[in-house]
Short mmCIF file of N, CA and C in Angstrom, two decimals:
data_model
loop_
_atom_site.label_atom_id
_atom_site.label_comp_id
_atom_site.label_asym_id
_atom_site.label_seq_id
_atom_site.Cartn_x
_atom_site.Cartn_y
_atom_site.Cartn_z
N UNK A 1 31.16 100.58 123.40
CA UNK A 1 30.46 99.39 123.01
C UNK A 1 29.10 99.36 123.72
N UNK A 2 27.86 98.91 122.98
CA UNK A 2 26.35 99.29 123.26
C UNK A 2 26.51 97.81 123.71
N UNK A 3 26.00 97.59 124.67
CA UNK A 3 25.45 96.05 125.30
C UNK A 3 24.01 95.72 125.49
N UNK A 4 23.57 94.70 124.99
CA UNK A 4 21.85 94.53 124.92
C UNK A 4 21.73 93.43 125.48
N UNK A 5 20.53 93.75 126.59
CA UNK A 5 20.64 92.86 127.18
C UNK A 5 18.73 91.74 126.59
N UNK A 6 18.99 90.69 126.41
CA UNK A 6 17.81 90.29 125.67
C UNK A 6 16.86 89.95 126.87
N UNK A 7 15.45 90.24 126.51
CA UNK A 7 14.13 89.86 127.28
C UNK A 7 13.94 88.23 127.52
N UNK A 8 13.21 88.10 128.68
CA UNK A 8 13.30 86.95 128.59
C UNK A 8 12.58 86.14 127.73
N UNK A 9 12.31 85.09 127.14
CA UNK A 9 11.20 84.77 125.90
C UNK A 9 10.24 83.90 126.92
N UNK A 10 9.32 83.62 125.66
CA UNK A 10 8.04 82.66 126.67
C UNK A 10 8.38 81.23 126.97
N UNK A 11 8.24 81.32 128.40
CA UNK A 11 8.72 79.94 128.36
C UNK A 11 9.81 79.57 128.66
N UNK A 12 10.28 80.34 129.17
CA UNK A 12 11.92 80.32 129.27
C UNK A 12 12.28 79.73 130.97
N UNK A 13 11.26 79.37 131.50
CA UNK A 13 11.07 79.54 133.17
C UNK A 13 10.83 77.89 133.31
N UNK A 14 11.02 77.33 132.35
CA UNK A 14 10.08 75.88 132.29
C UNK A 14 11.20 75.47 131.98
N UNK A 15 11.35 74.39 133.03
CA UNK A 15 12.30 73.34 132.92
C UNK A 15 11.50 72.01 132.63
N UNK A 16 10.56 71.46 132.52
CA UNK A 16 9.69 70.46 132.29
C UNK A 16 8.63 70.69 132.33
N UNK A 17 7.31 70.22 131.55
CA UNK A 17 6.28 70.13 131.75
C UNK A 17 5.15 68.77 130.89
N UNK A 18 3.82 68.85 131.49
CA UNK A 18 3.29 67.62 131.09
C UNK A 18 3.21 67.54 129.53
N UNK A 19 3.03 66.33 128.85
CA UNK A 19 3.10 66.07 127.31
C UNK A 19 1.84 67.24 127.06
N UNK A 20 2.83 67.36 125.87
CA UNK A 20 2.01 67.84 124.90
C UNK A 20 1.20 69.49 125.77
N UNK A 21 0.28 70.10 125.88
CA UNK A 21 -0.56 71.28 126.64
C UNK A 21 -1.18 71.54 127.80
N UNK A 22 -0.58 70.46 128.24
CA UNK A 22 -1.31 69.60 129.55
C UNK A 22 -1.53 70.67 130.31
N UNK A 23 -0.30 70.69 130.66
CA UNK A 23 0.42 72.36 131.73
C UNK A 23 -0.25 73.44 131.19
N UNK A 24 -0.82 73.96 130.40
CA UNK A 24 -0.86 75.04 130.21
C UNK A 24 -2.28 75.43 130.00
N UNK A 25 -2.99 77.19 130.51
CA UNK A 25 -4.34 77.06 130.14
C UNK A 25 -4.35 78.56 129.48
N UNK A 26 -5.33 78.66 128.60
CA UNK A 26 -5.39 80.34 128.11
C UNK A 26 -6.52 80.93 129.46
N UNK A 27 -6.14 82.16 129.81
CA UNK A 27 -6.57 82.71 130.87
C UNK A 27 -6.86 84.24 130.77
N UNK A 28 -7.48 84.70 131.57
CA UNK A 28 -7.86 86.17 131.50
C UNK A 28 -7.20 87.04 131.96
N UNK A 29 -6.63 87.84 132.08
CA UNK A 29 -5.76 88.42 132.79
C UNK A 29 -6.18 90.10 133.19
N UNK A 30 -6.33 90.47 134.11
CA UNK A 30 -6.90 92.06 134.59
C UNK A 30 -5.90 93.16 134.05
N UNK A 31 -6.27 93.97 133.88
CA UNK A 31 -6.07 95.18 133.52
C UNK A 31 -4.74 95.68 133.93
N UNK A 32 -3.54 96.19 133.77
CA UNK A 32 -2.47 96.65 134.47
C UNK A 32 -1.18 96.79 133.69
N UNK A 33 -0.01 97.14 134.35
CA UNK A 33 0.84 97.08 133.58
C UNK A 33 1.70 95.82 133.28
N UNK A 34 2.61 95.70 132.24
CA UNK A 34 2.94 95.17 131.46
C UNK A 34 3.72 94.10 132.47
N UNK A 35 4.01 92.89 131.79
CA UNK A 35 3.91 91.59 132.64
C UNK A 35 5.13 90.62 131.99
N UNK A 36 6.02 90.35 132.47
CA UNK A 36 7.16 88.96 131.67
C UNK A 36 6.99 88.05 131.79
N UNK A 37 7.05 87.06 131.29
CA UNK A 37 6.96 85.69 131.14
C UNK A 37 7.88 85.21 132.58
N UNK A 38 7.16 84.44 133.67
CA UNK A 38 7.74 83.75 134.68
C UNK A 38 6.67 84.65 135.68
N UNK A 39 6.22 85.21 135.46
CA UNK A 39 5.09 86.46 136.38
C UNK A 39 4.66 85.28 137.30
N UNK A 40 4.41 85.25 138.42
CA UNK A 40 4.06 84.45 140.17
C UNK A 40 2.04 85.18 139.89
N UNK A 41 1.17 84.51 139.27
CA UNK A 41 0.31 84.87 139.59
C UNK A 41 -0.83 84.27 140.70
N UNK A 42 -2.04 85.04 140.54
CA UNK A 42 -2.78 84.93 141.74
C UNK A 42 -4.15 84.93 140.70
N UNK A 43 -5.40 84.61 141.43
CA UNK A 43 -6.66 84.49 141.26
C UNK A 43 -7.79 85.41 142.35
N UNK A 44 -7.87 85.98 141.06
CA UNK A 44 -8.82 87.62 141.45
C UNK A 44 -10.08 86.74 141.87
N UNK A 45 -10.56 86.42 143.17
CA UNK A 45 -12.13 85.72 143.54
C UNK A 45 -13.39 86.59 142.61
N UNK A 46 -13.45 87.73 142.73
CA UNK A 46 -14.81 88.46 142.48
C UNK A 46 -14.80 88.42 140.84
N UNK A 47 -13.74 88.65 139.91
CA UNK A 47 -13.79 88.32 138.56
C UNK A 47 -13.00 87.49 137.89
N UNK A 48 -12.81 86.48 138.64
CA UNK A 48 -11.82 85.53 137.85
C UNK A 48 -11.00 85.65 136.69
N UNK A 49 -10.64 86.74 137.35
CA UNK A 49 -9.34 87.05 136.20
C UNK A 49 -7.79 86.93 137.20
N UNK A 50 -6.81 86.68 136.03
CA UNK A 50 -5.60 86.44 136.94
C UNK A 50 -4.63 87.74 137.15
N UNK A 51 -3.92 87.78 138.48
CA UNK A 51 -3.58 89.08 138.70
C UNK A 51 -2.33 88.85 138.89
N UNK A 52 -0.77 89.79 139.10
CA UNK A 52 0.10 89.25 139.88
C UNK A 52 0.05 88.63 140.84
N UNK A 53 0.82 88.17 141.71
CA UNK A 53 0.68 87.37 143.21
C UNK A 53 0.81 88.57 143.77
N UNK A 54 -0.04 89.08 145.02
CA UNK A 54 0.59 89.54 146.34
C UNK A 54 0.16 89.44 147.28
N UNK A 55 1.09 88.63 148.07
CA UNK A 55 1.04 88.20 149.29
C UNK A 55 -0.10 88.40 150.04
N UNK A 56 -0.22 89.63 150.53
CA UNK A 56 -0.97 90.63 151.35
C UNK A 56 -2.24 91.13 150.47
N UNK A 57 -2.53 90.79 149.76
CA UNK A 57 -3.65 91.02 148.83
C UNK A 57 -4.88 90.28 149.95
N UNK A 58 -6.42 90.73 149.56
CA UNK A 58 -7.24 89.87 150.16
C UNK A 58 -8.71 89.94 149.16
N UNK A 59 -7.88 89.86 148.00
CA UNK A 59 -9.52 89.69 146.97
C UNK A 59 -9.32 88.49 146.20
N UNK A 60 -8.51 87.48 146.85
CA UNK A 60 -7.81 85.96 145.82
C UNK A 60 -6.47 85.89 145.16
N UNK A 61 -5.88 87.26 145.07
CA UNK A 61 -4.44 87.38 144.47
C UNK A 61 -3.50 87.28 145.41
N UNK A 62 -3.98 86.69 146.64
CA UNK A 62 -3.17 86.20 147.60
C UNK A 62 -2.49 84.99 147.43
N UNK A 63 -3.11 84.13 146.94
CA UNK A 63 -2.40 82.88 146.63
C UNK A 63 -2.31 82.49 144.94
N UNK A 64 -0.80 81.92 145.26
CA UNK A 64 -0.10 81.81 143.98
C UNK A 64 -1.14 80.84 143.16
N UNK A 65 -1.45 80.65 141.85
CA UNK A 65 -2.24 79.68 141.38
C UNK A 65 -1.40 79.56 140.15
N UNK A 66 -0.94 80.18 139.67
CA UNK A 66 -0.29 79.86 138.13
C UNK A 66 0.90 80.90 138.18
N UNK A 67 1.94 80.55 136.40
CA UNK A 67 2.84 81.67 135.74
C UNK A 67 2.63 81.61 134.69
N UNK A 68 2.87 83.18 134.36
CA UNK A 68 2.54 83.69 133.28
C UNK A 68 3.82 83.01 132.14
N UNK A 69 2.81 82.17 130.89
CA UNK A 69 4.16 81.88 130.14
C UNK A 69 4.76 82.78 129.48
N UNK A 70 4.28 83.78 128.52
CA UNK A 70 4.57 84.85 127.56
C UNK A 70 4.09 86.07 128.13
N UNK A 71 4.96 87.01 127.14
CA UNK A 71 4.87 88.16 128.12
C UNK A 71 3.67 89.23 127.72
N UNK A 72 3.05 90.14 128.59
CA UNK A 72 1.86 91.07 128.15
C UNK A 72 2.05 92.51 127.96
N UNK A 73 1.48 93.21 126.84
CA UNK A 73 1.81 93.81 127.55
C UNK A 73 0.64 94.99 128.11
N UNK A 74 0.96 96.42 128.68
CA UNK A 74 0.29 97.02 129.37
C UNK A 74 -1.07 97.50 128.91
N UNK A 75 -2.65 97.11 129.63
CA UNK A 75 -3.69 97.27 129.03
C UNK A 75 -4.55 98.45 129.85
N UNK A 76 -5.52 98.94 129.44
CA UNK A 76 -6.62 99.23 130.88
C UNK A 76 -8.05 98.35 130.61
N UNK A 77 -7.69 97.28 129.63
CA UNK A 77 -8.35 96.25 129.89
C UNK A 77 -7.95 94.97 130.29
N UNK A 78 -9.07 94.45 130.52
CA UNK A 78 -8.47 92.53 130.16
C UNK A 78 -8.07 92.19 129.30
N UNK A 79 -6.72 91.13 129.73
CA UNK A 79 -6.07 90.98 128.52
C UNK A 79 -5.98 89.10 128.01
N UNK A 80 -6.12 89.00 127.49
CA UNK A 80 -5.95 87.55 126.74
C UNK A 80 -4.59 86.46 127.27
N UNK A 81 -4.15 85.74 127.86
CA UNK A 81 -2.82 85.24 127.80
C UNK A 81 -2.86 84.01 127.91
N UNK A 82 -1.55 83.47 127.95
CA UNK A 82 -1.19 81.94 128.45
C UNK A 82 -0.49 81.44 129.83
N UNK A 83 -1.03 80.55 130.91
CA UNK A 83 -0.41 80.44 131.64
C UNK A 83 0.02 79.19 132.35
N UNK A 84 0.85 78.65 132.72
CA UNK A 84 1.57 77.31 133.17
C UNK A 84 0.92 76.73 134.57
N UNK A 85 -0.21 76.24 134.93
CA UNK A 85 -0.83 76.05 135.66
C UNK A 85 -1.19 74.93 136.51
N UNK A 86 -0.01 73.80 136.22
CA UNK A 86 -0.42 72.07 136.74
C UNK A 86 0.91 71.65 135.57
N UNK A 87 1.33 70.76 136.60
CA UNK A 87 2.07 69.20 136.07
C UNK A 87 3.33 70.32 135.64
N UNK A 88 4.58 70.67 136.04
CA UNK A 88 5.40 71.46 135.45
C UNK A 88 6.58 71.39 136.39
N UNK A 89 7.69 71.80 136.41
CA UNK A 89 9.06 71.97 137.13
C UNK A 89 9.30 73.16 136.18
N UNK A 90 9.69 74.31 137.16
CA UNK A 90 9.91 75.80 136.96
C UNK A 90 11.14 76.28 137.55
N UNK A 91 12.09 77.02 137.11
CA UNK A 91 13.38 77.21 137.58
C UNK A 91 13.09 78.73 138.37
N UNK A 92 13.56 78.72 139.62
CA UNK A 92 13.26 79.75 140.39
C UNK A 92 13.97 80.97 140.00
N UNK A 93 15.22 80.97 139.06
CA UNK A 93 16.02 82.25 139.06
C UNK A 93 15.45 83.07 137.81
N UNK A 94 14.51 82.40 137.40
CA UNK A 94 13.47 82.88 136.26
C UNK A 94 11.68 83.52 136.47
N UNK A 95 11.63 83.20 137.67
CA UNK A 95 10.51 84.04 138.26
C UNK A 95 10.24 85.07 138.88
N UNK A 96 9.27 85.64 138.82
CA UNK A 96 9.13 86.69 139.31
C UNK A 96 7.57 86.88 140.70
N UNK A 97 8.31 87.40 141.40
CA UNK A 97 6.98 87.41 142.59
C UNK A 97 7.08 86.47 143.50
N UNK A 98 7.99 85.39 143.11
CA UNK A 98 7.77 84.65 143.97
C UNK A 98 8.32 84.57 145.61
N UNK A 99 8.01 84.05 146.65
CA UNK A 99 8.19 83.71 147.86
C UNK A 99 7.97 82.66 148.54
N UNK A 100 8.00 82.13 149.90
CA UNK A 100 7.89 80.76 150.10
C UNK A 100 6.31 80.70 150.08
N UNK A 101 5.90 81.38 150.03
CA UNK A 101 4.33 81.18 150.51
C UNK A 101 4.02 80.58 148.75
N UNK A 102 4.50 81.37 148.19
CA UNK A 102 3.65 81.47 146.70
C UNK A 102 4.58 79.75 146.62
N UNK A 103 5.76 80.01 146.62
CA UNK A 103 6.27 78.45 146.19
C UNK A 103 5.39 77.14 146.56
N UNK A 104 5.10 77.12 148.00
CA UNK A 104 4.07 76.11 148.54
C UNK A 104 2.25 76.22 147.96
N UNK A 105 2.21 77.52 147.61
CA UNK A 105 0.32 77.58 147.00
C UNK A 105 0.84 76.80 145.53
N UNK A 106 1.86 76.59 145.00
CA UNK A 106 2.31 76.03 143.85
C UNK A 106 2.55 74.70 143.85
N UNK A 107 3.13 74.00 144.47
CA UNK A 107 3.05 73.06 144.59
C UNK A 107 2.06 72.13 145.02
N UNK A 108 0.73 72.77 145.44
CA UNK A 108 -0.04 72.27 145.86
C UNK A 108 -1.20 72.51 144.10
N UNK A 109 -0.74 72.56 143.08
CA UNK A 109 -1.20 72.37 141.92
C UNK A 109 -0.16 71.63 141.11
N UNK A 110 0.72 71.25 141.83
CA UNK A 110 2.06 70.25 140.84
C UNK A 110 2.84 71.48 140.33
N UNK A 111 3.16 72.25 140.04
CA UNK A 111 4.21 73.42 139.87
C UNK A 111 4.99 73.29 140.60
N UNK A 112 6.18 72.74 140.31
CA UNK A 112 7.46 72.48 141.34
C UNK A 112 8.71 73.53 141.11
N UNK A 113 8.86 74.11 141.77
CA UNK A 113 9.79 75.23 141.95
C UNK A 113 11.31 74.27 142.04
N UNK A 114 12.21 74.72 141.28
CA UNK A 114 13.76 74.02 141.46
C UNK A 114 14.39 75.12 141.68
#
């Protein structure tokens, strides 16, 4: 017996968010590989584009600023997306990247981690 296991869909990480688009902004996203919906991102300072979160980063993708709603996939350009960025409650067993640091740079934009 073949077992499939399904991807996660967009949006799937959101347990609440503000009426109507509130929460959400279209954003730029840098160059890299391919990305799931719940992605812990960060803010690239020198081109304001959004990157994964990491921690230890020191060009702005240090701190958490948004998640990725839908998923991307792998470019060697910039890529187009959507991301959950203010006014939201997000279920933690659905994210990715995250840590306490990134949980607290989140909440300090209303993104509440449950």
């Amino acid at each position: 017996m073949t077992i499939k296991k399904e991807p996660m869909h967009a949006g799937e990480f959101l347990l609440s968010e503000g009426a109507g688009n509130i929460s959400r902004e279209a954003i730029n996203v840098a160059a890299g590989p391919a990305l799931n919906p719940g992605q812990i991102l960060g803010l690239v300072t020198a081109s304001g584009e959004f990157a994964p979160y990491v921690p230890t980063a020191e060009d702005g993708s240090q701190t958490a600023v948004a998640i990725l709603y839908g998923p991307l996939g792998e470019s060697d350009i910039v890529r187009r997306g959507r991301a959950v960025v203010r006014l939201a409650e997000v279920s933690e067993a659905h994210l990715t990247g995250l840590d306490p640091e990134g949980e607290k740079s989140l909440a300090e934009h209303f993104v509440i981690v449950r």
